[in-house]
PDB file of C-alpha atoms in Angstrom:
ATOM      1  CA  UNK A   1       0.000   0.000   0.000  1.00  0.00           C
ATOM      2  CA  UNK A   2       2.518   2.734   1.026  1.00  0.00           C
ATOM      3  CA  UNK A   3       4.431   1.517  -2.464  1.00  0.00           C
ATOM      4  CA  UNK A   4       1.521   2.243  -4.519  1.00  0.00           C
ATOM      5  CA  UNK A   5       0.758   5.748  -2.608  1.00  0.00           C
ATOM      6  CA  UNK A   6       4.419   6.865  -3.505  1.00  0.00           C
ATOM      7  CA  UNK A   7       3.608   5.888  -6.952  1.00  0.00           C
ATOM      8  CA  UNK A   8       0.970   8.068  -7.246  1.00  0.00           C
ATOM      9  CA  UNK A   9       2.461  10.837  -5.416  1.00  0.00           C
ATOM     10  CA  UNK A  10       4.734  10.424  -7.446  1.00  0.00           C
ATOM     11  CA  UNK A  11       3.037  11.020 -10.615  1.00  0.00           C
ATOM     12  CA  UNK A  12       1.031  13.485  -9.237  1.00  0.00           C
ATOM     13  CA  UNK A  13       4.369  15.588  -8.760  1.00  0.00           C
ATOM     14  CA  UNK A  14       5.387  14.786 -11.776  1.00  0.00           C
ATOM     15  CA  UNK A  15       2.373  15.523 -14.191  1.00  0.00           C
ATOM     16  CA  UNK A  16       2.311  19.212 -11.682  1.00  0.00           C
ATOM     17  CA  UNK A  17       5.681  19.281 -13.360  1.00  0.00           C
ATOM     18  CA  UNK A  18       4.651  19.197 -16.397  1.00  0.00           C
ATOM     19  CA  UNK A  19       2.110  21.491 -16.242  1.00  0.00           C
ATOM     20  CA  UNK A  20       3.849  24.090 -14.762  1.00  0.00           C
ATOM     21  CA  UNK A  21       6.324  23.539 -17.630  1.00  0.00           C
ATOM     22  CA  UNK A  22       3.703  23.860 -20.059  1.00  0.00           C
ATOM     23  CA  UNK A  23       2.267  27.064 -18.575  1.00  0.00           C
ATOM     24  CA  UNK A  24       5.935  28.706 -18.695  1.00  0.00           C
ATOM     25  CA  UNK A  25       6.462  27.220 -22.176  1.00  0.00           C
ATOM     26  CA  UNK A  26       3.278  28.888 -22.970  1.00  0.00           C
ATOM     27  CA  UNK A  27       4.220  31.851 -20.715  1.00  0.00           C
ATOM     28  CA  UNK A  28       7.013  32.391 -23.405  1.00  0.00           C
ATOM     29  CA  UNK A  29       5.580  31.677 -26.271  1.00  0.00           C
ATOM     30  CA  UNK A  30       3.193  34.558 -25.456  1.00  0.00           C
ATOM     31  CA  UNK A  31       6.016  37.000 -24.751  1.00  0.00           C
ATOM     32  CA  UNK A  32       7.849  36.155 -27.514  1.00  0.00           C
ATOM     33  CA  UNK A  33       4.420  37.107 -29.606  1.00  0.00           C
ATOM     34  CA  UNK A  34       4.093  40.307 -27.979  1.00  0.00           C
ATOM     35  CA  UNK A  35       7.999  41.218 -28.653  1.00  0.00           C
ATOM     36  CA  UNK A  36       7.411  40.198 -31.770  1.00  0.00           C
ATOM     37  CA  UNK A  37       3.857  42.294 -32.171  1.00  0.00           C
ATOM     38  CA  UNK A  38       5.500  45.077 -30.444  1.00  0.00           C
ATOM     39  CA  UNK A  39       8.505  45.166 -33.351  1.00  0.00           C
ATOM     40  CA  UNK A  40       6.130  45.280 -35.941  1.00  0.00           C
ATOM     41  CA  UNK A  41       4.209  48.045 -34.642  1.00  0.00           C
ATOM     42  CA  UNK A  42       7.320  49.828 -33.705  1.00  0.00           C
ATOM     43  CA  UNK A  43       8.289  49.654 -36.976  1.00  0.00           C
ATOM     44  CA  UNK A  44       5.276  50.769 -38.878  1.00  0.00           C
ATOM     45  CA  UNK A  45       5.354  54.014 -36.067  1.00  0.00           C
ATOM     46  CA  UNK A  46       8.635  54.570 -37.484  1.00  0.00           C
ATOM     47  CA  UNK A  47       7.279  54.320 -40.994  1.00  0.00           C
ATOM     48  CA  UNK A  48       4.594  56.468 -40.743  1.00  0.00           C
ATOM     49  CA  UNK A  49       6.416  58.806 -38.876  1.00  0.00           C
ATOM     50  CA  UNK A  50       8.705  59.078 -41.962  1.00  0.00           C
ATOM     51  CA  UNK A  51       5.812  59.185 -44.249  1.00  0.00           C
ATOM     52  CA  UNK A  52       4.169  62.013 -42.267  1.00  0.00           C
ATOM     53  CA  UNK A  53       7.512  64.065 -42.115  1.00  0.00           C
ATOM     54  CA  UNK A  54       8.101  64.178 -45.747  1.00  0.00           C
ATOM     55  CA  UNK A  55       4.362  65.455 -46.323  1.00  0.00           C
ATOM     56  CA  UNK A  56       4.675  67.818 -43.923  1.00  0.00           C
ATOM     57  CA  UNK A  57       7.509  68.792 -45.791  1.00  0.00           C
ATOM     58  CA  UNK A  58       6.378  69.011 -48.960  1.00  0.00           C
ATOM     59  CA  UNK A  59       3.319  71.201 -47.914  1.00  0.00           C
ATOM     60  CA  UNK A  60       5.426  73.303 -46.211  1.00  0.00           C
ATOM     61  CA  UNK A  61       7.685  73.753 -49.426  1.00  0.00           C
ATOM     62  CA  UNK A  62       4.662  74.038 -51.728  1.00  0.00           C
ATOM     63  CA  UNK A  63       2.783  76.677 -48.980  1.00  0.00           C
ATOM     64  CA  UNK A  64       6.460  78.508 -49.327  1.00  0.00           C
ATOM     65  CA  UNK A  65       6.321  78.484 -53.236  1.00  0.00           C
ATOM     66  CA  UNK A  66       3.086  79.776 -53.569  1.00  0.00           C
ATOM     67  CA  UNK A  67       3.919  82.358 -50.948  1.00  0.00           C
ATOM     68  CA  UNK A  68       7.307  83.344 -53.043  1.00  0.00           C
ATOM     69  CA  UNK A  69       5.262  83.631 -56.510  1.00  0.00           C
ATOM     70  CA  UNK A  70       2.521  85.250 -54.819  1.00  0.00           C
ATOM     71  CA  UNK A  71       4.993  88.105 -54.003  1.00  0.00           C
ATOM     72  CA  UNK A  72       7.057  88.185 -56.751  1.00  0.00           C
ATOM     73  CA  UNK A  73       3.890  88.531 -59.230  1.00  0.00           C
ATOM     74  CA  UNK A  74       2.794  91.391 -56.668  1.00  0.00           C
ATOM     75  CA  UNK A  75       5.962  93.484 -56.952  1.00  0.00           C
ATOM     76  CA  UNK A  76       5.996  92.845 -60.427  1.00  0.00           C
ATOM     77  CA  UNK A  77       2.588  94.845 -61.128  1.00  0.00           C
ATOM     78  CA  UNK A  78       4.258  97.406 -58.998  1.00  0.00           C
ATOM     79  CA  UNK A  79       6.991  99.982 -59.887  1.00  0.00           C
ATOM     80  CA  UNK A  80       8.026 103.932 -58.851  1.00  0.00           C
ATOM     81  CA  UNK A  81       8.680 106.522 -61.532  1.00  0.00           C
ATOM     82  CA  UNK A  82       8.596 110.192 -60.911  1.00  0.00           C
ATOM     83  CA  UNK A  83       8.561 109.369 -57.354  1.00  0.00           C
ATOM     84  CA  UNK A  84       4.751 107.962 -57.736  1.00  0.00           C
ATOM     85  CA  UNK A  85       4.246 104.091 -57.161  1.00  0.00           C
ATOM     86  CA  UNK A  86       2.661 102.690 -60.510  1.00  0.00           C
ATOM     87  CA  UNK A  87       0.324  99.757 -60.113  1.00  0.00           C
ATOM     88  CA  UNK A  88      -0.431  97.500 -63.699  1.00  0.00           C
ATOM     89  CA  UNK A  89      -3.984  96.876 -63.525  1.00  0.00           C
ATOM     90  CA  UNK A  90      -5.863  94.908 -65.952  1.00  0.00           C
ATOM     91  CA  UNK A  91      -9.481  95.893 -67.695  1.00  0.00           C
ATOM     92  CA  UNK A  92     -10.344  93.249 -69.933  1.00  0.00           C
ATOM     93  CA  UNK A  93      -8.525  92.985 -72.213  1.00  0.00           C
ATOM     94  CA  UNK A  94      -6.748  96.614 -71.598  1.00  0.00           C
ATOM     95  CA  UNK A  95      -3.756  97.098 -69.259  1.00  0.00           C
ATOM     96  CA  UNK A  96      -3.821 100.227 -67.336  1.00  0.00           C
ATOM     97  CA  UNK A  97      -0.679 101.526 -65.148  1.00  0.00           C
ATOM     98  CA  UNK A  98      -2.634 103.503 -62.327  1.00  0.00           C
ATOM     99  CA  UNK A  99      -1.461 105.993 -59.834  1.00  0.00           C
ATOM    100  CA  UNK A 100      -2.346 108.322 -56.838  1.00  0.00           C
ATOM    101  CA  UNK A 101      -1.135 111.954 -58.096  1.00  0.00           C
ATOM    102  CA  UNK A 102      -0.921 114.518 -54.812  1.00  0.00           C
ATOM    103  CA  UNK A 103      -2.564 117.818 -56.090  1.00  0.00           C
ATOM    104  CA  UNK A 104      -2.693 120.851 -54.670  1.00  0.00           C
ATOM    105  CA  UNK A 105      -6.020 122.699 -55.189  1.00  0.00           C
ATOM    106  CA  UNK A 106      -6.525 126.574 -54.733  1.00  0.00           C
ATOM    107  CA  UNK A 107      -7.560 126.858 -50.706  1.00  0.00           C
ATOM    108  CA  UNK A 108      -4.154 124.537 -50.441  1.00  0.00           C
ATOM    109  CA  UNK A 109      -6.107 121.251 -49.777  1.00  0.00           C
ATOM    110  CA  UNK A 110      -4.052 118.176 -50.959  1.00  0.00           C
ATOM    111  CA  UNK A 111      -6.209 116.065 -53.171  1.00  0.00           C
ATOM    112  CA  UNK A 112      -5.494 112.741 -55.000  1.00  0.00           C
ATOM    113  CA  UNK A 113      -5.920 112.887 -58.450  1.00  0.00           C
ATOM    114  CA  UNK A 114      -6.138 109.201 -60.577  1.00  0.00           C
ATOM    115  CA  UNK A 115      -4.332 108.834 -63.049  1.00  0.00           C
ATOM    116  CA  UNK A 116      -4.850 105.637 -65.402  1.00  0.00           C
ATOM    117  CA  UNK A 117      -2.093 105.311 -68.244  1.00  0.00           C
ATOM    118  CA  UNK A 118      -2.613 103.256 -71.301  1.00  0.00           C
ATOM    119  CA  UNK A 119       1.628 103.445 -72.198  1.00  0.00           C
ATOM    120  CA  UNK A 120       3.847 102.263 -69.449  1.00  0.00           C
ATOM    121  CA  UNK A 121       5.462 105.319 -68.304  1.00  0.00           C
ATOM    122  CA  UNK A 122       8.986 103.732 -68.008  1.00  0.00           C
ATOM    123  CA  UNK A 123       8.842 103.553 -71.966  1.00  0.00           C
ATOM    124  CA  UNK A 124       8.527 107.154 -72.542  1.00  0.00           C
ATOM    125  CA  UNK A 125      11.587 109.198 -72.743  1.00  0.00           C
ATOM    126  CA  UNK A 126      10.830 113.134 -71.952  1.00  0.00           C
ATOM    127  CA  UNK A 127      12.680 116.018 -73.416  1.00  0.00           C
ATOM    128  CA  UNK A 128      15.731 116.366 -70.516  1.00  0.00           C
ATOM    129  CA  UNK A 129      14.881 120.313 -70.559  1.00  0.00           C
ATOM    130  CA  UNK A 130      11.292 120.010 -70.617  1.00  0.00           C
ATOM    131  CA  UNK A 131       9.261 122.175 -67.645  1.00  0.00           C
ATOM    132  CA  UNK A 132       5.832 122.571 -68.277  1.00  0.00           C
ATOM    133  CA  UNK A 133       4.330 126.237 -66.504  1.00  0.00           C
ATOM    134  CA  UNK A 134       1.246 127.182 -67.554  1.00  0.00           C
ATOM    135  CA  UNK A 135       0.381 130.733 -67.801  1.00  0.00           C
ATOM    136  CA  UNK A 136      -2.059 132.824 -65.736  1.00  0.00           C
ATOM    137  CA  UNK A 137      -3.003 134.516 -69.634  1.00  0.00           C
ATOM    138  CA  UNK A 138      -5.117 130.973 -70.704  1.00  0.00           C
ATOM    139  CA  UNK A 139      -4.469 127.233 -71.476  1.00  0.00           C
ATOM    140  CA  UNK A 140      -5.173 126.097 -75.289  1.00  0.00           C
ATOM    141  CA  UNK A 141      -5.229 122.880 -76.705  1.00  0.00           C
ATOM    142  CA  UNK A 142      -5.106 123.398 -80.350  1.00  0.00           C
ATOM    143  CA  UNK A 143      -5.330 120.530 -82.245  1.00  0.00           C
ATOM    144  CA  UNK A 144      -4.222 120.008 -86.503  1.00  0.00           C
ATOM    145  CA  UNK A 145      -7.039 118.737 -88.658  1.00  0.00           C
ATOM    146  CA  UNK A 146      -5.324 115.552 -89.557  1.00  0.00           C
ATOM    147  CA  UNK A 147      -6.499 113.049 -86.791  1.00  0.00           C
ATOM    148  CA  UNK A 148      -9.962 112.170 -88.118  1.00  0.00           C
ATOM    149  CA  UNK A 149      -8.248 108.623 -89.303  1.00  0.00           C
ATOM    150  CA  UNK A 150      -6.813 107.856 -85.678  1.00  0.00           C
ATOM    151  CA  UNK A 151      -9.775 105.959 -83.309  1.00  0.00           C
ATOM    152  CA  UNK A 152      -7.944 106.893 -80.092  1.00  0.00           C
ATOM    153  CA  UNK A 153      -7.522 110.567 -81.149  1.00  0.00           C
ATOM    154  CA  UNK A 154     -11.280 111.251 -79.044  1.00  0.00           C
ATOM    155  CA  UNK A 155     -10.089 109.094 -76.327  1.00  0.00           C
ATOM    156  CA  UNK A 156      -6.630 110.768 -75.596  1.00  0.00           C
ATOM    157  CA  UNK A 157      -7.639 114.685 -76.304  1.00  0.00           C
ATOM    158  CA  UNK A 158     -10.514 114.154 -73.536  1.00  0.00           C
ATOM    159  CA  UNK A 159      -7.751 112.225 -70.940  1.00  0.00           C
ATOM    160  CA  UNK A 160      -5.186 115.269 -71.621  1.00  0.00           C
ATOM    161  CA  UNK A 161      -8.165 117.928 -70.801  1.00  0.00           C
ATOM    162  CA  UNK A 162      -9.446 115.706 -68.026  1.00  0.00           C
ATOM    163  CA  UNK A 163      -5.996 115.843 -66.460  1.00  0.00           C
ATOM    164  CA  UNK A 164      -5.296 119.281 -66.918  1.00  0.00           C
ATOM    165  CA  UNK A 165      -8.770 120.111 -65.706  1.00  0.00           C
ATOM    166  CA  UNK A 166      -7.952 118.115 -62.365  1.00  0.00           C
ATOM    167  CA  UNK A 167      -4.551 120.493 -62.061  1.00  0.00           C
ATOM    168  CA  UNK A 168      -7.435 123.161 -61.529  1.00  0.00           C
ATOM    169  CA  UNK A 169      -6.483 124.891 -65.252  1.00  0.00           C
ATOM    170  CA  UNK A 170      -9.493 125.633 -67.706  1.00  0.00           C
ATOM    171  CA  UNK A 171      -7.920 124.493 -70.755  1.00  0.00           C
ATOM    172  CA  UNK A 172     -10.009 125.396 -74.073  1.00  0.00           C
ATOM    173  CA  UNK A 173     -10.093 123.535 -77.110  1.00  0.00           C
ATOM    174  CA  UNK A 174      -8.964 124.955 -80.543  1.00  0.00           C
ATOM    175  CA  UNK A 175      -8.251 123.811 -83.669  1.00  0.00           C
ATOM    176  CA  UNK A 176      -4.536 124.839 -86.381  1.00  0.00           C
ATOM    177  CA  UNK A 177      -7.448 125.243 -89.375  1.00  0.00           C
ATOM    178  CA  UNK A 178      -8.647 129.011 -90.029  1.00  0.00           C
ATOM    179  CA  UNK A 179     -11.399 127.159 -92.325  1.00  0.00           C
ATOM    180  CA  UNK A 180     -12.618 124.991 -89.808  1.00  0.00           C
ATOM    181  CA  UNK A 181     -12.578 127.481 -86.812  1.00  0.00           C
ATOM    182  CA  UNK A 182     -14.703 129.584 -89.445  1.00  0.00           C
ATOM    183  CA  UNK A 183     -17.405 126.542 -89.942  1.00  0.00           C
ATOM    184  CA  UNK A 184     -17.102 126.161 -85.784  1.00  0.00           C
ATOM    185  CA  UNK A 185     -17.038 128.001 -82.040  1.00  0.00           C
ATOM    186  CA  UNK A 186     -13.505 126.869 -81.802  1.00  0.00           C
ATOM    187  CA  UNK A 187     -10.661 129.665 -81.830  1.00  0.00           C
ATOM    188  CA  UNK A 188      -8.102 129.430 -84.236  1.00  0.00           C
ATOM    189  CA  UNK A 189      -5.058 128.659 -82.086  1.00  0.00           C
ATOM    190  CA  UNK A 190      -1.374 128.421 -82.909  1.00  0.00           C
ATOM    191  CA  UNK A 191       1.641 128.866 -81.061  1.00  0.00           C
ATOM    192  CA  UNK A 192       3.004 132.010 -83.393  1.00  0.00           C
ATOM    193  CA  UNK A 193      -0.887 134.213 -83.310  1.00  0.00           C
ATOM    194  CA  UNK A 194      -1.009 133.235 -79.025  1.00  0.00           C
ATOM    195  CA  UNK A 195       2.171 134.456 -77.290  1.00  0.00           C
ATOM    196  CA  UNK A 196       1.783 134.519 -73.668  1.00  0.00           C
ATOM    197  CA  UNK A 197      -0.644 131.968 -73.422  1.00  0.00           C
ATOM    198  CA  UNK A 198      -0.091 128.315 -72.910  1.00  0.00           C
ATOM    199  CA  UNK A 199      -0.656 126.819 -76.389  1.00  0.00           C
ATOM    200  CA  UNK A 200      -0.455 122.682 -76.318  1.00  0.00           C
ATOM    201  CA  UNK A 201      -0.124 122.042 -80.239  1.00  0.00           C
ATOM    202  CA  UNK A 202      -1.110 118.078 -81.251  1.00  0.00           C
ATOM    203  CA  UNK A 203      -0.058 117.492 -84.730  1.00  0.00           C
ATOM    204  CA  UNK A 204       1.404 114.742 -86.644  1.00  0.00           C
ATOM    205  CA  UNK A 205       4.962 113.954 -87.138  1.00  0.00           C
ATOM    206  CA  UNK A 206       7.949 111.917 -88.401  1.00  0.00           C
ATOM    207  CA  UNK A 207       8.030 110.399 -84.718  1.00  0.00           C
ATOM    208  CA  UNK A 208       6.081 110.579 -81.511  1.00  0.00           C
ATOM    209  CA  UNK A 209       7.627 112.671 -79.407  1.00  0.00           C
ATOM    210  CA  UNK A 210       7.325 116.065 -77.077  1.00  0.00           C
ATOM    211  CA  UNK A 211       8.922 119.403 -77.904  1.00  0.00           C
ATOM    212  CA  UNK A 212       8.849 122.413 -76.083  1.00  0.00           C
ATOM    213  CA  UNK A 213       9.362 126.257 -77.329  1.00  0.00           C
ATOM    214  CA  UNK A 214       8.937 128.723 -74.582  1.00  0.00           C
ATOM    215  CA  UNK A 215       5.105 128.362 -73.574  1.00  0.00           C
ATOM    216  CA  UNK A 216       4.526 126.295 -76.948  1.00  0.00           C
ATOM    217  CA  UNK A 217       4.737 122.502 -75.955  1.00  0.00           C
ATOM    218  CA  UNK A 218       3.802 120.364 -79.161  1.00  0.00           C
ATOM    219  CA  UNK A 219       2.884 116.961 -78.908  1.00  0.00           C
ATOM    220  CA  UNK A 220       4.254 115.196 -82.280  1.00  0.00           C
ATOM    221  CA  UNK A 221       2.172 112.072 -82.652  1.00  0.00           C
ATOM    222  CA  UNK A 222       3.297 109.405 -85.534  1.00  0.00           C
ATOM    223  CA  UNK A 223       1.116 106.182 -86.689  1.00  0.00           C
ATOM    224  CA  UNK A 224      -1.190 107.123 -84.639  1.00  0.00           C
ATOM    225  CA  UNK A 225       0.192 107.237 -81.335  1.00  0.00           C
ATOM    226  CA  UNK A 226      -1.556 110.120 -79.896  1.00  0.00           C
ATOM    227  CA  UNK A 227      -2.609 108.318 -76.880  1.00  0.00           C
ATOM    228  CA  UNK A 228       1.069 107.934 -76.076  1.00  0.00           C
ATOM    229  CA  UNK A 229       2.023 111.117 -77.596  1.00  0.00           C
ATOM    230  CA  UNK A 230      -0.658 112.818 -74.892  1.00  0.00           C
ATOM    231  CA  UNK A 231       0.659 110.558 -72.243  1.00  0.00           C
ATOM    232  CA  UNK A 232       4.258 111.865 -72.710  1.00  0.00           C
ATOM    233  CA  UNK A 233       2.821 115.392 -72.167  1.00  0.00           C
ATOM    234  CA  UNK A 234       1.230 114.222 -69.003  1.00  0.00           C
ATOM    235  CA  UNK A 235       4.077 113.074 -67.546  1.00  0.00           C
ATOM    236  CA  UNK A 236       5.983 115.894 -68.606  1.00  0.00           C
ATOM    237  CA  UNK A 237       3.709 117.972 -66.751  1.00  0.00           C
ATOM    238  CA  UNK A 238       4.332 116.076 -63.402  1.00  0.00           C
ATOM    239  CA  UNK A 239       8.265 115.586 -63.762  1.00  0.00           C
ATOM    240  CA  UNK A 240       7.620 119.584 -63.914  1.00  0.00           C
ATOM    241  CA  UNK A 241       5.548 119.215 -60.741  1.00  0.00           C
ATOM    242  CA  UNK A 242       7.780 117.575 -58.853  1.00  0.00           C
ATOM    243  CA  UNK A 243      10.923 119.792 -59.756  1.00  0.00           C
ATOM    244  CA  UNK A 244       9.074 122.909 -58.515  1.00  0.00           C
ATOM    245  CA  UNK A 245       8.229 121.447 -55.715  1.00  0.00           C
ATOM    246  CA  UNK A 246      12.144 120.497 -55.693  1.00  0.00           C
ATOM    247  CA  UNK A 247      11.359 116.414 -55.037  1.00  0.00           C
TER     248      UNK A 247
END
């Protein structure tokens, strides 16, 4: 009897054994799963880590592009000349180069006058002796009969008396032809029968271009450039401004 009771105590201990054997196999088997699980994840962290790095990258470098050509197309509609900053602005399918001009009316008030350019002002080269003064005596603008062919001849007369008319000078309109100031109201207006006066002659010529003869300024207009040719005079008028005014 107490040989068989050893036996089985025996294999009681012995099967406890192996259990306990089996549950730390297991034990390991279950670590070495989660090592294993945790490697994988790791890894795919690391991954997307990576992944996320380089697209926060390359948003950052394409929020940085746009940025830079956002700027550089912004300074490029913008330039100075004359001291004034010019701003390209597009109509259409016109291109305007528009400015703020300081004016100073009568009771000394500074006004802004705007100014909308159809010729970019960098491309016109004025007379280095030009200075536009008009006289107290009257303003004409005495235009040559030889414009009816030119479409933009309307457009460019009425800018160049708008302008002046915003300097707070009354400018009248006259006409070169004794014939045709006969058959209209308009005086007959040139710079040798209107000394002391401020006579602005428009007339065609070999070029476009602006020439000045004591209080005669004449505006020289060539294929049909008299929107430029009037432009140039503008300009000349405010490079005339601003030396006065010794800026």
């Amino acid at each position: 009897m107490d040989k068989k009771r050893i036996s089985r105590k025996k294999a009681q201990e012995a099967e406890e054994r192996d259990d306990k054997n089996n549950e730390k196999a297991d034990d390991n088997l279950a670590k070495a799963i989660d090592i294993g699980a945790d490697g994988e994840t790791k890894k795919l962290v690391e991954q997307e880590n990576k992944q996320l790095k380089w697209i926060l990258i390359g948003a950052g470098f394409l929020l940085f592009s746009f940025l830079l050509v956002m700027v550089i197309v912004n300074e490029s509609k913008h330039f100075d000349y004359l001291g004034l900053t010019f701003e390209k602005q597009q109509m259409g399918e016109l291109q305007f180069f528009y400015t703020k001009l300081p004016i100073k009316t009568a009771t000394g008030q500074i006004v802004n006058y705007n100014l909308y350019l159809r010729t970019d002002p960098r491309e016109i080269k004025l007379p280095e002796n030009l200075f536009v003064k008009f006289r107290a005596n009257g303003t004409f603008i005495t235009v040559s009969p030889e414009f009816d062919d030119c479409n933009d001849a309307s457009l460019a007369l009425t800018s160049l008396g708008s302008f002046i008319g915003g300097l707070g000078i009354n400018a009248k309109g006259a006409v070169t032809d004794k014939d045709i100031s006969n058959k209209t109201a308009l005086p007959y207006v040139t710079c040798e029968n209107s000394k002391n006066k401020t006579v602005i002659l428009v007339r065609k010529g070999e070029k476009t271009e602006l020439l000045q003869d004591s209080d005669c300024y004449t505006i020289s207009v060539s294929n049909c450039e008299i929107i430029k040719g009037t432009e140039s005079f503008i300009l000349g008028v405010i490079k005339s401004m601003k030396q006065a005014s010794g800026n």
